[in-house]
Coordinates of C-alpha atoms and ligand atoms in Angstrom, one line a residue:
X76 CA 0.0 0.0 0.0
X77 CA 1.4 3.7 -1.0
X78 CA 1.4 5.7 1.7
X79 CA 1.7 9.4 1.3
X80 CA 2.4 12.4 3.3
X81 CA -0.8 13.6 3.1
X82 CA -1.4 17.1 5.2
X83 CA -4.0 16.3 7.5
X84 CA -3.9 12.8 7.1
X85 CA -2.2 9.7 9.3
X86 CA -2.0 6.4 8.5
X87 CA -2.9 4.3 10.8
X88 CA -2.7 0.3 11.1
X89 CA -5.8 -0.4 9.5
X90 CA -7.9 2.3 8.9
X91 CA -6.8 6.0 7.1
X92 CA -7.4 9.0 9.6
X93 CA -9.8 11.5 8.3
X94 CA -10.6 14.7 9.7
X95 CA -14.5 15.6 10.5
X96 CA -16.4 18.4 12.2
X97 CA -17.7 17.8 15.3
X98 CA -20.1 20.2 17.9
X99 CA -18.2 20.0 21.0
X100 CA -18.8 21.7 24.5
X101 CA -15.3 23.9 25.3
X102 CA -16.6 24.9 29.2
X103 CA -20.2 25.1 31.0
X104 CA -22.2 27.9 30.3
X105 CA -25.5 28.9 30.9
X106 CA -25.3 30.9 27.1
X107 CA -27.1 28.7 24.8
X108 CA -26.6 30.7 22.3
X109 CA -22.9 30.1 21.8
X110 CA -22.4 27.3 23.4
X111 CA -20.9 24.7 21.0
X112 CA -18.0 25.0 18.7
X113 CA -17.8 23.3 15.5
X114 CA -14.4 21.8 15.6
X115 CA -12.1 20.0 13.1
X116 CA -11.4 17.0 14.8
X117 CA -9.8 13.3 14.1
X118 CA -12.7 10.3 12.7
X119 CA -13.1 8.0 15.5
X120 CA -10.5 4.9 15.1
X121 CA -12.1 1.4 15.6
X122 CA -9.2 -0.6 18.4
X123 CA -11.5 -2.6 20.0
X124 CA -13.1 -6.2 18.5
X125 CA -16.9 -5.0 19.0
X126 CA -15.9 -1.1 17.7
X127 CA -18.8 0.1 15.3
X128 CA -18.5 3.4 13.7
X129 CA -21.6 4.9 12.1
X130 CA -21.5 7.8 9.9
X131 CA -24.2 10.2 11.6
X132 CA -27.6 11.0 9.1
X133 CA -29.4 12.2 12.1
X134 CA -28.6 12.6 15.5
X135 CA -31.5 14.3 18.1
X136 CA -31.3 17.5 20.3
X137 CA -32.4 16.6 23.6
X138 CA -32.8 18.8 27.0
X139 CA -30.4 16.8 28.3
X140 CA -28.0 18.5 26.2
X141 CA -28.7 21.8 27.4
X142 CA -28.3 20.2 31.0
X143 CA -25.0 19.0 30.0
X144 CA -24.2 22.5 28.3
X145 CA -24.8 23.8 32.1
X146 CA -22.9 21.0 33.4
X147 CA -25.7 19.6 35.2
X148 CA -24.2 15.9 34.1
X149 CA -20.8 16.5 35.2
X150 CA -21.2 15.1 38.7
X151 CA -23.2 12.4 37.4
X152 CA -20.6 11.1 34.8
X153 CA -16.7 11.5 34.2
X154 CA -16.5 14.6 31.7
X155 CA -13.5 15.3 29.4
X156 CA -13.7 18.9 28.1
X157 CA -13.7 19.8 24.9
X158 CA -16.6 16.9 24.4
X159 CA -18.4 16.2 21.7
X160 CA -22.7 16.5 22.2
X161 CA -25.0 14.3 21.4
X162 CA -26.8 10.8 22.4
X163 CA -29.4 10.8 20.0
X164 CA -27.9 9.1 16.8
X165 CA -29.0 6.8 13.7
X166 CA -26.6 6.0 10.5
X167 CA -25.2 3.6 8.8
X168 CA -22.1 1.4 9.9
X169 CA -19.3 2.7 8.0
X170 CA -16.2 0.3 10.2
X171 CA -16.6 -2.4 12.2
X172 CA -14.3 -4.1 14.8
X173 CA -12.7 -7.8 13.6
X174 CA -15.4 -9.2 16.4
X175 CA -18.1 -7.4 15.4
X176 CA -21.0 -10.1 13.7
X177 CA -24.5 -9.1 14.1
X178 CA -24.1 -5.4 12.1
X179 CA -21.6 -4.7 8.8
X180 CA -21.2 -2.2 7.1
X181 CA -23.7 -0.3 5.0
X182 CA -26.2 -1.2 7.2
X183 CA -28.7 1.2 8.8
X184 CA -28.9 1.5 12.7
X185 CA -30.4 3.6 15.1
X186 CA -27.5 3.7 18.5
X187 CA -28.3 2.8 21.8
X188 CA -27.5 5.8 24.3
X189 CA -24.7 3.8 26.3
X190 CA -22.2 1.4 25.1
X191 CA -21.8 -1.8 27.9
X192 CA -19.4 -4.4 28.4
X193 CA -21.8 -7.5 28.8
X194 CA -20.1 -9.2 31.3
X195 CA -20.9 -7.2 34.9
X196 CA -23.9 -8.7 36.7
X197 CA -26.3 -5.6 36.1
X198 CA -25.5 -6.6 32.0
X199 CA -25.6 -10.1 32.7
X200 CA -29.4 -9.1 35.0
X201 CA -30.1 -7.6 31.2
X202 CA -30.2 -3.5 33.3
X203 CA -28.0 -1.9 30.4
X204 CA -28.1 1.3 32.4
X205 CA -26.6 0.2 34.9
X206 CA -23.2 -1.3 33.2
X207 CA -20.3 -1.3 36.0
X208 CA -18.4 -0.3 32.8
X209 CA -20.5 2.1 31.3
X210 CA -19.7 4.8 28.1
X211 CA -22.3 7.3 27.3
X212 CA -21.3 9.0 24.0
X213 CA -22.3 12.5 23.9
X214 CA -22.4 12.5 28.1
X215 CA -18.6 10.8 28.7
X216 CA -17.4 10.5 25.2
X217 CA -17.9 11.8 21.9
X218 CA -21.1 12.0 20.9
X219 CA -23.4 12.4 17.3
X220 CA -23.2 15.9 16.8
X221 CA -20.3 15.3 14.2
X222 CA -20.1 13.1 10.9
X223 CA -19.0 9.9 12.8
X224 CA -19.6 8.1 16.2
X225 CA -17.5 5.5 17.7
X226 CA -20.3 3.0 19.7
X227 CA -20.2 -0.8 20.0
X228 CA -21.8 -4.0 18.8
X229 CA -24.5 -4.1 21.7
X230 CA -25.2 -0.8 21.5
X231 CA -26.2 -0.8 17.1
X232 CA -30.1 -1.9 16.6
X233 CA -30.6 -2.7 12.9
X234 CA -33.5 -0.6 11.3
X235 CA -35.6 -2.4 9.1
X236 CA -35.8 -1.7 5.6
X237 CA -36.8 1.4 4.7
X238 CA -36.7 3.1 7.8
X239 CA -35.4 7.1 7.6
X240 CA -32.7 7.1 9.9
X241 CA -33.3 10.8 10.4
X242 CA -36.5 10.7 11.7
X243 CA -36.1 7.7 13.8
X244 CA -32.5 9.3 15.4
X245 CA -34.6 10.8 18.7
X246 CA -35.9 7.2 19.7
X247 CA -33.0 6.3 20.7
X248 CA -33.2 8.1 23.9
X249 CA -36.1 10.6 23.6
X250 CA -37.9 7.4 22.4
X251 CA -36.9 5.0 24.6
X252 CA -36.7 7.0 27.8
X253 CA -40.5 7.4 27.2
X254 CA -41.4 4.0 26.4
X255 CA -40.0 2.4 29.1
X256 CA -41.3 4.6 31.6
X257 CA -44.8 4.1 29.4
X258 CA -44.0 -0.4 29.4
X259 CA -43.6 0.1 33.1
X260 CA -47.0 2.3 34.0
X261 CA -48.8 0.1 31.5
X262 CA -48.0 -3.3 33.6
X263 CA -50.3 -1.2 36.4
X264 CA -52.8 -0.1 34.4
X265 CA -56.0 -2.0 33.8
X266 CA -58.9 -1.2 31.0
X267 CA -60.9 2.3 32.3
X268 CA -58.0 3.3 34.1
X269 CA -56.5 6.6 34.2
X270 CA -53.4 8.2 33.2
X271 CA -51.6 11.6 33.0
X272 CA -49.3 12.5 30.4
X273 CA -47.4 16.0 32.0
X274 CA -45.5 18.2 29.4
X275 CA -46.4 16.9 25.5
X276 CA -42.9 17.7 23.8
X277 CA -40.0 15.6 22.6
X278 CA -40.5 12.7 24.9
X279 CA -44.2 13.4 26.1
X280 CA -45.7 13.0 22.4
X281 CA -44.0 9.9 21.6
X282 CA -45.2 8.6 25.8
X283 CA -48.5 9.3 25.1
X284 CA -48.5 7.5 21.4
X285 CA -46.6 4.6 23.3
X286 CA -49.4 4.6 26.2
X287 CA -52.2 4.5 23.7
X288 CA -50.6 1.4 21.8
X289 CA -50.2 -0.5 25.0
X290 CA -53.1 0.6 27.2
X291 CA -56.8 0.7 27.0
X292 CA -56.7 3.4 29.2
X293 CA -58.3 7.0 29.6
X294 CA -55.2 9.7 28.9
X295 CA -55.2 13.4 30.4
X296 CA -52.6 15.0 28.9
X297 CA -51.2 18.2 30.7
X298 CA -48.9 21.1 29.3
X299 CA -48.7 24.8 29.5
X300 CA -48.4 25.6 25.9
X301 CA -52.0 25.4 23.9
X302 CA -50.4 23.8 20.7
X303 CA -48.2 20.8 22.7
X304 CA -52.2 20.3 23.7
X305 CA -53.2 20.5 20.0
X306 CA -50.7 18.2 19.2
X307 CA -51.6 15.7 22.3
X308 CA -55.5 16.0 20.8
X309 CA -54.0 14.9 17.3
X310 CA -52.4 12.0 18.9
X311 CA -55.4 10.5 20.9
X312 CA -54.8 12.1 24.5
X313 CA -58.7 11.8 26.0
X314 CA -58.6 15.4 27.9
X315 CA -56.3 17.6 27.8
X316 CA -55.7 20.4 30.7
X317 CA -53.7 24.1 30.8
X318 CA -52.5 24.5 34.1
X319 CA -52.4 28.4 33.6
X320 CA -56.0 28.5 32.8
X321 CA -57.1 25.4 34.9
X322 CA -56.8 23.8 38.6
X323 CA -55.0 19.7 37.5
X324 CA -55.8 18.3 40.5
X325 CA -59.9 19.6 40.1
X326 CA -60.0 18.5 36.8
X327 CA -58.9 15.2 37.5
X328 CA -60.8 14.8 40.4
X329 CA -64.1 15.5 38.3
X330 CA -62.8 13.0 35.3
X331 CA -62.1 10.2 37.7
X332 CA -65.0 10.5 40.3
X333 CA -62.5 11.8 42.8
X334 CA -60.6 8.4 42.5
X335 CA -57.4 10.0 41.0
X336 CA -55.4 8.6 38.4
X337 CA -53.4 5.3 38.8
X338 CA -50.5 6.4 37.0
X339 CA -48.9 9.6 36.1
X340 CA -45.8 10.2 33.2
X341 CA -43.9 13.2 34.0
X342 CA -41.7 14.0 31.6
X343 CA -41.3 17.8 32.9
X344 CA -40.1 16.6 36.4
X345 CA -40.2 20.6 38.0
X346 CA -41.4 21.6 41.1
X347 CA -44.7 22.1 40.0
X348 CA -45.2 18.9 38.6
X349 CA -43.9 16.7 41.0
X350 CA -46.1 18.4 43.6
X351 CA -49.5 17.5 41.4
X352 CA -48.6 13.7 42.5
X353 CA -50.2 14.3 46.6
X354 CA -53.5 15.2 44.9
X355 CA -54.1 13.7 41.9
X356 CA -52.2 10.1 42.0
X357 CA -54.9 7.2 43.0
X358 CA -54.4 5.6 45.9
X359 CA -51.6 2.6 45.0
X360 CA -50.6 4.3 41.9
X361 CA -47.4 5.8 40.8
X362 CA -45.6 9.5 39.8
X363 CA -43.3 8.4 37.3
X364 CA -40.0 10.8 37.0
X365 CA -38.8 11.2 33.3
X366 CA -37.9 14.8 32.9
X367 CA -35.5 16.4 35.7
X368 CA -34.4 19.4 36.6
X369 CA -36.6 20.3 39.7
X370 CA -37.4 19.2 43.2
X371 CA -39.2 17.0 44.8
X372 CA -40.3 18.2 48.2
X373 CA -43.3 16.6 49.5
X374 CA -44.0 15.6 53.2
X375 CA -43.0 12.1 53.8
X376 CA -47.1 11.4 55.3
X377 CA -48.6 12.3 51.7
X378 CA -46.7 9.5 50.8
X379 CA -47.9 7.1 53.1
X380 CA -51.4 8.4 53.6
X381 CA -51.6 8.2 49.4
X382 CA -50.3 5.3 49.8
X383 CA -48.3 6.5 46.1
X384 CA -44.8 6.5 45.3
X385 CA -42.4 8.5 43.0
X386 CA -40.4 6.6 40.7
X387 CA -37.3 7.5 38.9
X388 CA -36.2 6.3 35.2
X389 CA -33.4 6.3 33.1
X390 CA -33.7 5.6 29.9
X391 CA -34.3 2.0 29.0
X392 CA -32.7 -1.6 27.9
X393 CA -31.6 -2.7 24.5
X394 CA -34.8 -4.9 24.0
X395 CA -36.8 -2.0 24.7
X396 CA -34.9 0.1 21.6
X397 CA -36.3 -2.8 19.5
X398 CA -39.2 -3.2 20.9
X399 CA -39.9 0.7 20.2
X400 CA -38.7 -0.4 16.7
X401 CA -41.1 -2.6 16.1
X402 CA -43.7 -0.2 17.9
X403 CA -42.7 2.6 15.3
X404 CA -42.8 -0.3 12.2
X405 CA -46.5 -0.9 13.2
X406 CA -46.7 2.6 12.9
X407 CA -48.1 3.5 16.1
X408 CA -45.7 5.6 17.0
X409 CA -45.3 9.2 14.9
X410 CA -42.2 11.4 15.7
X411 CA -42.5 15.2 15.0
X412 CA -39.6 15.8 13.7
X413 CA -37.6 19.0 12.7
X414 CA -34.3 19.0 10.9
X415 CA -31.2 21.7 11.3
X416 CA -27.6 21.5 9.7
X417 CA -24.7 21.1 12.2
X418 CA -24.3 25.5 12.1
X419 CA -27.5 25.9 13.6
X420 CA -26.8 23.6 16.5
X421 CA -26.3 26.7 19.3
X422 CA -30.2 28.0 17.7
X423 CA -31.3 25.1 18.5
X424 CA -30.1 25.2 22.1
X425 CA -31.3 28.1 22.8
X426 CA -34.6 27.4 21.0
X427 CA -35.3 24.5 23.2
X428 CA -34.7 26.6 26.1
X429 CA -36.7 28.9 25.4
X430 CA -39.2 26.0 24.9
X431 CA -39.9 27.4 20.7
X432 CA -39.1 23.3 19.7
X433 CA -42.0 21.7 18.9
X434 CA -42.0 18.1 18.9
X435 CA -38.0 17.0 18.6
X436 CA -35.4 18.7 16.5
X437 CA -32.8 16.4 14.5
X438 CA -29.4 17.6 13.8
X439 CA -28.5 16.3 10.6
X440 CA -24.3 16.1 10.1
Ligands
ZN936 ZN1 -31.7 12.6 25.0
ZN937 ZN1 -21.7 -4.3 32.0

């Protein structure tokens, strides 16, 4: 093989290093609005056996990107400055480690959030999430704001054919962090039933598609903005209710005979929504925790005397990614999609602060 002194260019052992451009976070700020930088930066190099790369077609802005922009994240996982955003990615495999045999490349995937070694008893217990060894590209390494992404074999679902891997980027945490809060609530729910959907955006629209797919339930769905409730409407929430221009816990109260409702998906997580679960969470039932970024401060005897609990989730397994697949296959499950170029990426921060995203943007590399 020739090898020339190309500027720019290294030759490596087995595979030629390019350069790409990648979004990557210098230091925490709370400026949105300049808070990446694109960067000129090395293609990830495949030097382990179950190494995929996968050359980024879409790749999903999520709040938790604007957390990690704050550096909300950084006590929750080690962080490397400069770093590379993004968890949300789909593409096709472009390199693949010499033990790499379920995925080759050409192929289509949509990427798990974390990449796991397998072995540890959580993997071996099937609770991805909880890896001993865990890498979360985008939150502790390089993530899919750039052309390429370094993940592993485990962490690669195949798409089926015909399957825009632009659109279907967000489900792999927006998607999945809903449905398996939604697969969880559902194994509590029985026919008439009722559930509350709080805060209809990126995750909250595909929650409340997932909830109607998988439970013959009644759905409330509750946001501040008018259109997230249009948009709840189009995709079969029963009720929907404004807490600036109505009381949640009366309304429930009248829609469910005063019982409450058995189980409620918050995928706002504030102050104000956690503090909904005293009065309108049925007695047994459960305050699901999806969003974050609030407080949850209610006595310890509204607890008990509700007889309730809060419960915390993080994302989801690998079988729930493909389950989610084959939800989204059956087409029961519509993402709203918006696409941007890697330049606007620091608009769309700050226009998902600002709360002016409707449904979930896409970066597209
Ligand atoms: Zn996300
Ligand atoms: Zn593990």
């Amino acid at each position: 093989m020739a090898v020339s002194p190309i500027p720019g260019t290294v030759f490596g052992p087995r595979t030629i290093l390019h350069h790409m451009r990648a979004a990557r976070l210098h230091e925490y700020t709370e400026a949105m609005d300049d808070a990446l930088s694109i960067d000129d930066v090395d293609t990830p190099q495949v030097n382990q056996a179950d190494h995929v790369v996968v050359d980024i077609e879409g790749a999903g802005w999520c709040q938790t990107d604007n957390h990690a922009i704050e550096g909300m994240w950084e006590q929750y996982m080690p962080q490397d400055l400069p770093m590379t955003l993004g968890h949300e990615n789909a593409g096709t495999v472009v390199e693949t480690g010499d033990g790499v045999s379920t995925v080759e490349e050409g192929e289509q995937v949509i990427c798990h959030t974390v990449m796991t070694c397998g072995t540890c008893r959580p993997c071996r217990l099937g609770e991805d999430m909880h890896c001993e060894n865990i890498q979360f590209p985008g939150l502790s390494t390089d993530g899919g704001f750039a052309d390429q992404l370094l993940t592993n074999e485990r962490a690669v679902i195949p798409l089926p054919d015909g399957v825009d891997t632009t659109d279907i980027a967000p489900h792999a945490d927006a998607g999945i962090t809903a449905y398996h809060a939604v697969k969880l609530a559902a194994r509590e729910l029985n026919p008439g039933d009722h559930a509350v959907v709080i805060g209809v955006g990126g995750l909250g629209h595909i929650g409340l598609q997932c909830l109607n797919a998988m439970s013959p339930v009644t759905i409330t769905a509750v946001d501040v903005k008018n259109s997230a409730l249009d948009l709840a409407d189009d995709l079969g929430a029963h009720h929907t209710v404004n807490p600036s221009e109505a009381d949640v816990a009366d309304e429930i109260d009248d829609l469910t005979d005063g019982n409450g409702a058995h189980q409620i998906l918050d995928f706002v997580g504030s102050d104000e929504t956690t503090a909904l679960a005293p009065d309108v969470v049925a007695a047994g039932g459960d305050h699901y925790v999806v969003g974050y970024g609030g407080h949850v401060h209610e006595p310890s005897q509204a607890l008990v005397n509700g007889d309730f609990s809060y419960q915390g989730t993080l994302v989801g397994q690998y079988t729930e990614l493909q389950e989610l697949v084959a939800l989204v296959e059956r087409g029961d499950v519509d993402l709203r999609t918006s696409r941007y170029n890697l330049g606007e990426i620091n608009d769309v921060a700050a226009k998902l602060d600002r709360g002016e995203i409707e449904g979930r943007a896409v970066i597209t590399p």
